[in-house]
Structure formats: structure tokens, C-alpha cells
Short mmCIF file of C-alpha atoms and ligand atoms in Angstrom, two decimals:
data_model
loop_
_atom_site.label_atom_id
_atom_site.label_comp_id
_atom_site.label_asym_id
_atom_site.label_seq_id
_atom_site.Cartn_x
_atom_site.Cartn_y
_atom_site.Cartn_z
CA UNK A 112 0.00 0.00 0.00
CA UNK A 113 1.51 3.28 -0.91
CA UNK A 114 -0.89 6.01 -2.07
CA UNK A 115 -3.03 8.08 0.30
CA UNK A 116 -5.58 10.75 -0.55
CA UNK A 117 -5.82 13.41 2.17
CA UNK A 118 -9.03 15.42 2.35
CA UNK A 119 -9.56 18.53 4.48
CA UNK A 120 -13.21 19.56 4.25
CA UNK A 121 -14.86 22.75 5.42
CA UNK A 122 -18.50 23.67 5.14
CA UNK A 123 -18.22 25.15 1.64
CA UNK A 124 -14.90 23.82 0.36
CA UNK A 125 -12.44 20.97 0.54
CA UNK A 126 -8.72 20.65 -0.13
CA UNK A 127 -7.09 17.41 -1.22
CA UNK A 128 -3.65 15.97 -1.73
CA UNK A 129 -2.69 12.70 -3.36
CA UNK A 130 0.53 11.48 -1.74
CA UNK A 131 2.83 8.66 -2.77
CA UNK A 132 3.78 7.40 0.67
CA UNK A 133 6.86 5.53 -0.46
CA UNK A 134 8.76 8.81 -0.79
CA UNK A 135 6.10 11.03 0.85
CA UNK A 136 5.83 12.76 -2.52
CA UNK A 137 2.81 14.89 -3.42
CA UNK A 138 1.47 13.73 -6.82
CA UNK A 139 -1.40 16.20 -7.08
CA UNK A 140 -3.33 18.63 -4.94
CA UNK A 141 -6.41 20.74 -5.34
CA UNK A 142 -9.15 22.83 -3.90
CA UNK A 143 -12.88 22.66 -4.53
CA UNK A 144 -14.50 25.80 -3.17
CA UNK A 145 -17.71 27.82 -3.14
CA UNK A 146 -19.73 24.67 -2.74
CA UNK A 147 -23.41 25.60 -2.54
CA UNK A 148 -22.93 28.99 -4.22
CA UNK A 149 -24.10 29.80 -7.75
CA UNK A 150 -20.70 29.11 -9.26
CA UNK A 151 -18.20 26.77 -7.67
CA UNK A 152 -14.47 26.72 -8.43
CA UNK A 153 -12.27 23.64 -8.69
CA UNK A 154 -8.48 23.99 -8.93
CA UNK A 155 -6.36 20.91 -9.64
CA UNK A 156 -2.56 20.89 -9.75
CA UNK A 157 -0.49 18.00 -11.02
CA UNK A 158 2.91 18.15 -9.36
CA UNK A 159 5.97 17.74 -11.55
CA UNK A 160 8.69 15.38 -10.38
CA UNK A 161 12.18 14.72 -11.58
CA UNK A 162 12.73 11.61 -13.62
CA UNK A 163 14.94 9.10 -11.84
CA UNK A 164 18.49 10.37 -11.68
CA UNK A 165 17.63 13.95 -12.66
CA UNK A 166 18.18 16.71 -10.14
CA UNK A 167 15.09 18.85 -10.85
CA UNK A 168 11.66 18.47 -12.41
CA UNK A 169 11.86 18.49 -16.20
CA UNK A 170 8.35 19.88 -16.51
CA UNK A 171 6.56 22.47 -14.40
CA UNK A 172 3.54 21.88 -12.18
CA UNK A 173 0.32 22.15 -14.19
CA UNK A 174 -2.69 23.86 -12.65
CA UNK A 175 -6.17 23.63 -14.16
CA UNK A 176 -9.18 25.60 -13.03
CA UNK A 177 -12.82 24.93 -13.69
CA UNK A 178 -15.95 26.85 -12.72
CA UNK A 179 -19.42 25.37 -12.56
CA UNK A 180 -22.24 24.92 -10.09
CA UNK A 181 -21.14 22.59 -7.27
CA UNK A 182 -24.24 22.26 -5.09
CA UNK A 183 -22.81 19.83 -2.54
CA UNK A 184 -19.71 17.88 -1.47
CA UNK A 185 -20.82 14.80 -3.46
CA UNK A 186 -20.78 16.85 -6.66
CA UNK A 187 -17.46 18.31 -5.52
CA UNK A 188 -15.97 14.83 -5.33
CA UNK A 189 -17.33 14.00 -8.81
CA UNK A 190 -15.62 17.18 -10.10
CA UNK A 191 -12.36 16.17 -8.39
CA UNK A 192 -12.52 12.68 -9.97
CA UNK A 193 -13.10 14.27 -13.38
CA UNK A 194 -10.03 16.45 -12.85
CA UNK A 195 -7.92 13.37 -12.04
CA UNK A 196 -9.32 11.57 -15.11
CA UNK A 197 -8.70 14.52 -17.42
CA UNK A 198 -5.34 15.78 -16.13
CA UNK A 199 -3.87 12.97 -14.07
CA UNK A 200 -2.29 11.38 -12.32
CA UNK A 201 -4.23 8.36 -13.43
CA UNK A 202 -5.96 6.34 -10.74
CA UNK A 203 -5.04 3.22 -12.74
CA UNK A 204 -1.46 3.82 -11.65
CA UNK A 205 -1.99 5.76 -8.42
CA UNK A 206 -5.28 4.63 -6.98
CA UNK A 207 -5.57 5.69 -3.32
CA UNK A 208 -5.21 2.76 -0.95
CA UNK A 209 -6.79 4.78 1.84
CA UNK A 210 -8.37 8.20 2.32
CA UNK A 211 -7.45 10.35 5.34
CA UNK A 212 -9.83 13.01 6.59
CA UNK A 213 -8.98 15.93 8.82
CA UNK A 214 -11.59 16.28 11.57
CA UNK A 215 -11.24 19.18 13.98
CA UNK A 216 -13.05 17.80 17.02
CA UNK A 217 -12.75 14.28 18.34
CA UNK A 218 -13.92 15.17 21.86
CA UNK A 219 -12.73 12.87 24.63
CA UNK A 220 -13.70 9.85 22.52
CA UNK A 221 -10.99 9.76 19.87
CA UNK A 222 -7.40 9.57 21.01
CA UNK A 223 -5.93 8.38 17.72
CA UNK A 224 -6.65 8.20 13.99
CA UNK A 225 -9.68 5.97 13.54
CA UNK A 226 -11.12 3.94 10.65
CA UNK A 227 -14.46 5.50 9.73
CA UNK A 228 -17.58 3.37 9.90
CA UNK A 229 -21.19 4.42 10.42
CA UNK A 230 -20.76 4.59 14.21
CA UNK A 231 -17.70 6.86 13.87
CA UNK A 232 -19.66 9.11 11.50
CA UNK A 233 -22.36 9.31 14.12
CA UNK A 234 -19.86 10.29 16.82
CA UNK A 235 -18.39 13.01 14.62
CA UNK A 236 -21.91 14.25 14.05
CA UNK A 237 -22.58 14.22 17.80
CA UNK A 238 -19.37 16.20 18.38
CA UNK A 239 -20.66 18.94 16.05
CA UNK A 240 -22.18 20.36 19.23
CA UNK A 241 -18.65 21.20 20.36
CA UNK A 242 -17.38 22.35 16.95
CA UNK A 243 -20.37 23.71 15.03
CA UNK A 244 -18.21 25.53 12.49
CA UNK A 245 -15.97 22.58 11.69
CA UNK A 246 -17.33 19.07 12.23
CA UNK A 247 -20.40 19.33 9.94
CA UNK A 248 -18.18 20.18 6.94
CA UNK A 249 -15.80 17.32 7.72
CA UNK A 250 -18.73 14.95 7.90
CA UNK A 251 -20.05 16.11 4.52
CA UNK A 252 -16.62 15.40 3.04
CA UNK A 253 -16.39 11.98 4.68
CA UNK A 254 -19.82 10.94 3.39
CA UNK A 255 -19.08 12.11 -0.15
CA UNK A 256 -15.64 10.47 -0.13
CA UNK A 257 -16.95 7.16 1.23
CA UNK A 258 -19.44 7.11 -1.66
CA UNK A 259 -16.77 8.02 -4.23
CA UNK A 260 -14.17 5.56 -2.86
CA UNK A 261 -16.34 2.81 -1.51
CA UNK A 262 -13.74 0.05 -1.54
CA UNK A 263 -10.94 1.65 0.53
CA UNK A 264 -10.49 2.48 4.20
CA UNK A 265 -11.36 6.00 5.27
CA UNK A 266 -9.53 7.28 8.33
CA UNK A 267 -10.52 10.24 10.52
CA UNK A 268 -7.52 12.16 11.90
CA UNK A 269 -8.55 14.48 14.72
CA UNK A 270 -6.90 17.81 15.67
CA UNK A 271 -7.71 17.07 19.29
CA UNK A 272 -6.43 13.47 19.47
CA UNK A 273 -2.78 14.25 20.22
CA UNK A 274 -3.79 16.19 23.34
CA UNK A 275 -5.76 13.32 24.86
CA UNK A 276 -2.63 12.44 26.84
CA UNK A 277 -2.93 15.60 28.96
CA UNK A 278 -3.30 14.84 32.67
CA UNK A 279 -6.55 15.86 34.42
CA UNK A 280 -4.93 18.82 36.13
CA UNK A 281 -4.07 20.26 32.72
CA UNK A 282 -7.40 19.64 31.00
CA UNK A 283 -9.76 20.44 33.87
CA UNK A 284 -11.20 23.94 34.22
CA UNK A 285 -11.94 25.07 37.78
CA UNK A 286 -15.65 25.23 37.01
CA UNK A 287 -18.55 23.68 38.89
CA UNK A 288 -17.88 19.97 38.33
CA UNK A 289 -21.46 19.07 37.51
CA UNK A 290 -21.86 21.85 34.94
CA UNK A 291 -18.57 20.87 33.32
CA UNK A 292 -19.54 17.19 33.21
CA UNK A 293 -23.00 17.79 31.80
CA UNK A 294 -21.75 20.05 29.01
CA UNK A 295 -18.47 18.20 28.34
CA UNK A 296 -16.51 21.34 29.22
CA UNK A 297 -12.79 20.69 29.52
CA UNK A 298 -9.66 21.61 27.63
CA UNK A 299 -9.37 19.57 24.41
CA UNK A 300 -6.58 21.39 22.57
CA UNK A 301 -6.21 21.74 18.79
CA UNK A 302 -3.53 21.82 16.07
CA UNK A 303 -2.57 18.37 17.40
CA UNK A 304 -1.56 17.03 14.00
CA UNK A 305 0.92 19.86 13.57
CA UNK A 306 2.30 19.63 17.12
CA UNK A 307 2.80 15.88 16.75
CA UNK A 308 4.52 16.20 13.37
CA UNK A 309 6.81 19.03 14.46
CA UNK A 310 7.78 17.34 17.73
CA UNK A 311 8.75 14.17 15.85
CA UNK A 312 10.77 16.18 13.31
CA UNK A 313 12.50 18.08 16.12
CA UNK A 314 13.48 14.90 17.99
CA UNK A 315 14.74 13.35 14.76
CA UNK A 316 16.77 16.50 14.06
CA UNK A 317 18.40 16.20 17.48
CA UNK A 318 19.07 12.55 16.73
CA UNK A 319 17.35 11.51 19.94
CA UNK A 320 14.50 9.08 20.67
CA UNK A 321 11.25 11.02 21.00
CA UNK A 322 10.60 9.34 24.37
CA UNK A 323 13.60 11.09 25.92
CA UNK A 324 12.93 14.66 24.76
CA UNK A 325 11.09 17.45 26.61
CA UNK A 326 9.91 20.06 24.18
CA UNK A 327 7.79 23.12 23.58
CA UNK A 328 6.25 23.70 20.13
CA UNK A 329 4.91 27.11 19.10
CA UNK A 330 2.51 26.80 16.17
CA UNK A 331 2.17 30.45 15.11
CA UNK A 332 -0.06 30.75 12.07
CA UNK A 333 -3.30 32.56 11.58
CA UNK A 334 -4.48 30.40 14.47
CA UNK A 335 -1.79 29.97 17.13
CA UNK A 336 -1.14 27.53 19.94
CA UNK A 337 1.71 26.18 22.03
CA UNK A 338 2.14 22.69 23.43
CA UNK A 339 4.39 21.22 26.10
CA UNK A 340 5.41 17.72 25.03
CA UNK A 341 7.11 15.27 27.36
CA UNK A 342 8.53 12.17 25.70
CA UNK A 343 6.21 12.55 22.70
CA UNK A 344 3.08 13.06 24.82
CA UNK A 345 1.19 16.34 24.95
CA UNK A 346 1.01 17.36 28.62
CA UNK A 347 -0.31 20.91 28.28
CA UNK A 348 -1.61 23.06 25.44
CA UNK A 349 -2.87 26.61 25.12
CA UNK A 350 -6.07 26.09 23.11
CA UNK A 351 -8.87 24.81 25.27
CA UNK A 352 -12.53 23.96 24.96
CA UNK A 353 -12.39 25.72 21.57
CA UNK A 354 -9.54 27.08 19.42
CA UNK A 355 -10.09 30.53 20.95
CA UNK A 356 -8.05 30.23 24.13
CA UNK A 357 -4.37 30.96 24.57
CA UNK A 358 -2.05 32.98 22.35
CA UNK A 359 -2.96 36.15 20.44
CA UNK A 360 -4.00 35.12 16.92
CA UNK A 361 -4.74 36.75 13.57
CA UNK A 362 -8.35 37.60 14.41
CA UNK A 363 -8.91 35.83 17.77
CA UNK A 364 -8.31 37.23 21.24
CA UNK A 365 -6.69 34.23 22.87
CA UNK A 366 -6.92 34.55 26.69
CA UNK A 367 -9.22 37.25 28.06
CA UNK A 368 -10.99 37.71 31.36
CA UNK A 369 -14.40 36.03 30.76
CA UNK A 370 -16.05 38.74 32.87
CA UNK A 371 -15.48 41.10 29.93
CA UNK A 372 -18.22 39.17 28.11
CA UNK A 373 -20.61 39.59 31.03
CA UNK A 374 -19.79 43.28 31.13
CA UNK A 375 -20.51 43.76 27.42
CA UNK A 376 -23.76 41.81 27.74
CA UNK A 377 -24.94 43.82 30.73
CA UNK A 378 -23.84 47.29 29.74
CA UNK A 379 -23.60 47.37 25.94
CA UNK A 380 -26.34 44.98 24.81
CA UNK A 381 -24.04 42.42 23.17
CA UNK A 382 -25.77 39.13 22.36
CA UNK A 383 -24.15 35.73 21.71
CA UNK A 384 -23.50 36.39 18.03
CA UNK A 385 -21.99 39.81 18.75
CA UNK A 386 -19.62 38.26 21.28
CA UNK A 387 -18.70 35.40 18.95
CA UNK A 388 -17.92 37.89 16.20
CA UNK A 389 -15.91 40.13 18.53
CA UNK A 390 -13.82 37.32 20.04
CA UNK A 391 -13.25 35.21 16.92
CA UNK A 392 -13.17 37.66 14.04
CA UNK A 393 -12.61 41.24 15.19
CA UNK A 394 -9.88 40.79 17.74
CA UNK A 395 -6.28 39.53 17.87
CA UNK A 396 -3.89 41.32 15.50
CA UNK A 397 -6.79 42.59 13.38
CA UNK A 398 -8.47 44.12 16.40
CA UNK A 399 -5.26 45.72 17.64
CA UNK A 400 -3.82 46.98 14.36
CA UNK A 401 -6.38 46.40 11.60
CA UNK A 402 -4.36 43.68 9.83
CA UNK A 403 -3.57 40.04 10.54
CA UNK A 404 -0.59 39.53 8.27
CA UNK A 405 2.56 39.63 10.36
CA UNK A 406 4.62 40.77 7.33
CA UNK A 407 2.57 43.98 7.13
CA UNK A 408 2.69 44.51 10.87
CA UNK A 409 6.47 44.14 11.08
CA UNK A 410 6.92 46.59 8.18
CA UNK A 411 4.52 49.07 9.75
CA UNK A 412 6.15 48.75 13.17
CA UNK A 413 9.55 49.48 11.62
CA UNK A 414 8.01 52.62 10.10
CA UNK A 415 6.95 53.74 13.60
CA UNK A 416 3.28 52.79 13.38
CA UNK A 417 2.27 52.66 17.04
CA UNK A 418 -0.76 50.40 16.64
CA UNK A 419 1.42 47.81 14.84
CA UNK A 420 4.12 48.14 17.51
CA UNK A 421 1.63 47.57 20.32
CA UNK A 422 0.06 44.59 18.48
CA UNK A 423 3.50 42.96 18.16
CA UNK A 424 4.34 43.79 21.80
CA UNK A 425 1.13 42.14 23.01
CA UNK A 426 1.65 39.13 20.72
CA UNK A 427 5.21 38.57 21.95
CA UNK A 428 4.35 39.26 25.60
CA UNK A 429 1.79 36.43 25.54
CA UNK A 430 4.22 33.99 23.88
CA UNK A 431 6.86 34.77 26.50
CA UNK A 432 4.40 34.13 29.32
CA UNK A 433 3.53 30.73 27.89
CA UNK A 434 7.18 29.87 27.29
CA UNK A 435 7.89 30.51 30.97
CA UNK A 436 4.81 28.64 32.15
CA UNK A 437 5.50 25.57 30.03
CA UNK A 438 9.16 25.46 30.97
CA UNK A 439 7.97 25.38 34.58
CA UNK A 440 5.38 22.65 33.88
CA UNK A 441 7.97 20.50 32.09
CA UNK A 442 10.75 21.22 34.59
CA UNK A 443 12.94 22.47 31.74
CA UNK A 444 13.14 21.60 28.06
CA UNK A 445 15.62 20.22 25.56
CA UNK A 446 14.19 21.97 22.52
CA UNK A 447 11.81 24.79 21.62
CA UNK A 448 10.43 24.81 18.05
CA UNK A 449 8.65 27.43 15.99
CA UNK A 450 6.35 26.48 13.14
CA UNK A 451 3.55 27.70 10.78
CA UNK A 452 3.34 31.00 8.85
CA UNK A 453 4.63 33.36 11.53
CA UNK A 454 6.83 30.83 13.34
CA UNK A 455 8.60 29.75 10.15
CA UNK A 456 9.01 33.22 8.65
CA UNK A 457 9.05 36.01 11.23
CA UNK A 458 12.60 36.20 12.64
CA UNK A 459 11.74 39.25 14.72
CA UNK A 460 8.93 37.45 16.56
CA UNK A 461 11.15 34.41 17.27
CA UNK A 462 13.99 36.42 18.73
CA UNK A 463 11.77 38.68 20.80
CA UNK A 464 9.76 35.72 22.12
CA UNK A 465 12.84 34.17 23.69
CA UNK A 466 14.94 37.27 24.41
CA UNK A 467 14.49 37.03 28.20
CA UNK A 468 15.31 33.34 28.53
CA UNK A 469 19.04 33.99 28.66
CA UNK A 470 18.99 33.15 32.40
CA UNK A 471 18.03 29.60 31.38
CA UNK A 472 20.83 29.46 28.86
CA UNK A 473 18.68 30.08 25.77
CA UNK A 474 20.92 31.84 23.29
CA UNK A 475 19.64 32.77 19.83
CA UNK A 476 22.23 33.12 17.08
CA UNK A 477 20.96 36.21 15.29
CA UNK A 478 22.65 35.45 11.99
CA UNK A 479 21.16 31.95 11.95
CA UNK A 480 17.76 33.31 12.95
CA UNK A 481 17.81 35.87 10.16
CA UNK A 482 18.84 33.43 7.45
CA UNK A 483 16.60 30.39 7.90
CA UNK A 484 16.22 28.63 4.55
CA UNK A 485 12.55 28.53 3.53
CA UNK A 486 10.91 25.16 4.00
CA UNK A 487 13.85 23.58 5.81
CA UNK A 488 14.39 22.57 9.42
CA UNK A 489 16.99 24.91 10.93
CA UNK A 490 18.67 25.51 14.28
CA UNK A 491 18.54 29.16 15.34
CA UNK A 492 20.15 28.80 18.77
CA UNK A 493 23.91 29.13 19.12
CA UNK A 494 25.95 26.00 19.65
CA UNK A 495 26.44 26.84 23.36
CA UNK A 496 22.73 27.33 24.07
CA UNK A 497 21.46 24.96 26.77
CA UNK A 498 18.09 24.63 25.05
CA UNK A 499 18.15 24.03 21.30
CA UNK A 500 15.80 26.34 19.37
CA UNK A 501 14.58 25.19 15.97
CA UNK A 502 12.44 26.38 13.09
CA UNK A 503 10.52 23.35 11.81
CA UNK A 504 8.21 23.62 8.78
CA UNK A 505 4.93 21.93 9.59
CA UNK A 506 3.13 19.60 7.18
CA UNK A 507 -0.28 18.61 8.48
CA UNK A 508 -1.22 16.78 5.28
CA UNK A 509 1.80 14.50 5.41
CA UNK A 510 1.09 13.78 9.08
CA UNK A 511 -2.56 12.97 8.26
CA UNK A 512 -1.35 10.69 5.46
CA UNK A 513 1.13 8.94 7.81
CA UNK A 514 -1.54 8.32 10.43
CA UNK A 515 -4.01 7.20 7.76
CA UNK A 516 -1.56 4.70 6.34
CA UNK A 517 -0.73 3.46 9.83
CA UNK A 518 -4.39 2.99 10.81
CA UNK A 519 -5.29 1.31 7.51
CA UNK A 520 -2.26 -1.01 7.59
CA UNK A 521 -2.93 -1.92 11.20
CA UNK A 522 -6.54 -2.74 10.38
CA UNK A 523 -5.50 -4.97 7.47
CA UNK A 524 -3.16 -6.84 9.74
CA UNK A 525 -5.99 -7.57 12.16
P1 LIG B 135 -0.62 29.85 8.43
O1 LIG B 135 -1.94 29.89 9.16
O2 LIG B 135 0.35 28.89 9.01
O3 LIG B 135 -0.77 29.72 6.93
O4 LIG B 135 0.04 31.30 8.66
C1 LIG B 135 -0.49 32.44 8.04
C2 LIG B 135 0.15 33.67 8.64
O5 LIG B 135 1.58 33.58 8.57
C3 LIG B 135 -0.17 34.95 7.88
O6 LIG B 135 -1.37 35.54 8.31
C4 LIG B 135 1.00 35.83 8.20
O7 LIG B 135 0.71 36.56 9.37
C5 LIG B 135 2.13 34.89 8.52
N1 LIG B 135 3.24 34.94 7.55
C6 LIG B 135 3.33 34.27 6.38
N2 LIG B 135 4.50 34.58 5.77
C7 LIG B 135 5.15 35.44 6.57
C8 LIG B 135 6.40 36.14 6.50
N3 LIG B 135 7.23 35.99 5.46
N4 LIG B 135 6.72 36.95 7.53
C9 LIG B 135 5.89 37.12 8.57
N5 LIG B 135 4.72 36.50 8.70
C10 LIG B 135 4.33 35.68 7.70
#
């Protein structure tokens, strides 16, 4: 078995990647979007690869785009299959042996990638209560994909699963126990696929068994979270009951005093939708400086824009606080990694985030930090730093494909 199709479905779109698992090589990827609107758009890219023995691809990637009404995910899958048939790669040669699906919320039920059957579909549906914006779309994609690829295993890979190893003291909120139990309120954590992938890459880079490494991973993208990982197990993470808690994000607040919500309800007439919009879409970097792209904010801050400077100060201040807290929870760390859009690209954020950890022997090499090769794993700490600091490009699709292959192979062996 060697080819996996990875599907990441939202409510009105899905992304896919066909991966040859032998070399973890992407054969094709695409995006079907505006599902349910008047005109849908399907984009399919066939990835060029070098012929054996040649150093670089001899042909360029080929991208095709098609517009037509795509009323639902089932039609979206039919459009995707047409794109494969018309432009390749051919399913005769590269038929998926399994399909992996990203599912945001697995609740407390799913602690690893799981073969999808009707009961699993039902559980994902039930968990839509906890992730109303995410799980319904994933379920649509799973149903359409199971119909389109009826004879292969479908595997659900949950963003929350990696964090199921957290101890009760880390996942329990100090809320009334009965209220918490009845409404399944606890910390679940998200971005687990990325944290798992990056922590494995980091341990491999150090040349040490994962089981022996204490690490902190900062996933700083549009959404942002940090995880403390002890011997490959998540022991603490900053996102909680939903992906709103924790670090400052592109448009989300991260941590705030919950009494602010009560105050806005009581004195300014905010209802649930107003609060949802404020916390999830009008806050974070956008709320502080009107933009969520860290490139723009860094440029504006350098040009003395005070709103951009404050936004970056708040962003970094929060990261620092979590770095200190997680170092304390772990009792020290061997490696700290940065990943995702901001973590992989924003040298200024990385160096400011760790600039006060010198007392613990964290020493950033500024030349290394400023010249990280794009898309490569790189050490940015100096050789005499007690804690190694790395930039590690994340790849959630490859991790989903790995877990899918593992679950499907395991099942066949049963
Ligand atoms: P992600 O969610 O991982 O795709 O990250 C997206 C975010 O990464 C964007 O909103 C930007 O803020 C940030 N980003 C991407 N490229 C850069 C860059 N070269 N410098 C700073 N930030 C960047």
C-alpha cells in the first residue's frame, strides 16, 4: 500500500492531496470551493517530479481551473474525480489505498486516527455540538468520499487526538464539576496534527529518541497555539474547549478575562453572536492593528506605526508568558520549536519571544535566525545554548497521510 488521498473539508470547500507514501511525494493537490454557491471553483494541480536520476523536475507543475455549479460535497468529489481523469495522475497507476480526513473535534472519545464506519460518523456528528463551524463540513466530506471511494479504508484524523494524553490537572477547568460534566466542558486542545509532526521532526533532528525529549512547540499561524510535550506526549496546550483560548491570533483574542463578556452583555447589549464575532473575528492582531498579516505589521512597526508596535508587543508578551509557564510545567526543556506561517518566517517574533530566557541558557544566534532557509528545518540557537531552538516547517497533510496509512495497515493486519 503506498498512495493516500488526504481530504480537508470545510462547510463550503475541501482541499485534497494525493501522496505517494513511499517517498512522501505529493502527486497532485487541489481545492474545490464555493460549494453551494451559484458558481463553484475547482483547482487541480499536477505536481511535476524529476525523472529518476535527474536533479530537478523536467516539466513544471500544471494547474487547471474549472468553474461550474457545485451544489454539494458529493458533486465536488465528482468534479475532483473528473479532474484526475482529465489531467492525471491516473488512478489506474496511483489509486488511493486509503483516504485520510482531517476532523477538527474528536472530543474525549478519539485519542488516535480511527477507521471511519457508520458509528464513527455518528460520533463526529454528535461532536458537532462542540465544533459547530468545523465538524459538519468534515462529515459532509467523509460521506461524499466514502461514496466516491467505496472500496478503501477512510480514516478520521482528529486535531484534538494528540492532546488526549494531557493529565486531568491540565485539561480540567476550575468550574462547577457538575456543569462541566453535563456540558463536556474541559480543555481539548487543537492543532494536534501539527504539534505531533513538528515534535517528531525536532526529535529526529536532534538525533534523539522522542521518548527522551522534553519540548515546547509554538505553532504560530493565523491560528496559534503552544504545546508542552514530554517524551512525545502532549502534557499541556494553550487552546482549550475551543480554538479561541491561549495565544494572540490573527483575528482571535486568545486569553481574556471572561467577565469582559458579562460586562458587554450587561452594559452594551451584546448578544451571543456579537460576542462570537468580537472574540473570533474582530480581535487579535486585526483588532489591535487592523491587519492580521505579520509581514505587514512588522513593516509598519519598523516605520513607527504605534498600533502595529503595540500589536506585536502584546503578541510577543503572551508567547513569552507561555514559554515561561510551560518550561515550569515541564521542569525544563531540551528543545523549543517554531512552526507555521509566523513561526517559520518572522525572525523578529522568534527572537523577541525568547529574548528574556538567557537566564536559562537560551541563546539565539541572530545570523542563523535571520537566514533560515525557507521550508527547511533549521537551528537558530547558538551551539552553546542549553536549550536548542529550531524552526521546523509543519506539514499537516503528510502527518494525516502517515496516520491514515498506519491505521489502515494496522486494520489490514488484524
Ligand atoms: P498559516 O496559518 O500557518 O498559513 O500562517 C499564516 C500567517 O503567517 C499569515 O497571516 C502571516 O501573518 C504569517 N506569515 C506568512 N508569511 C510570513 C512572513 N514571510 N513573515 C511574517 N509572517 C508571515
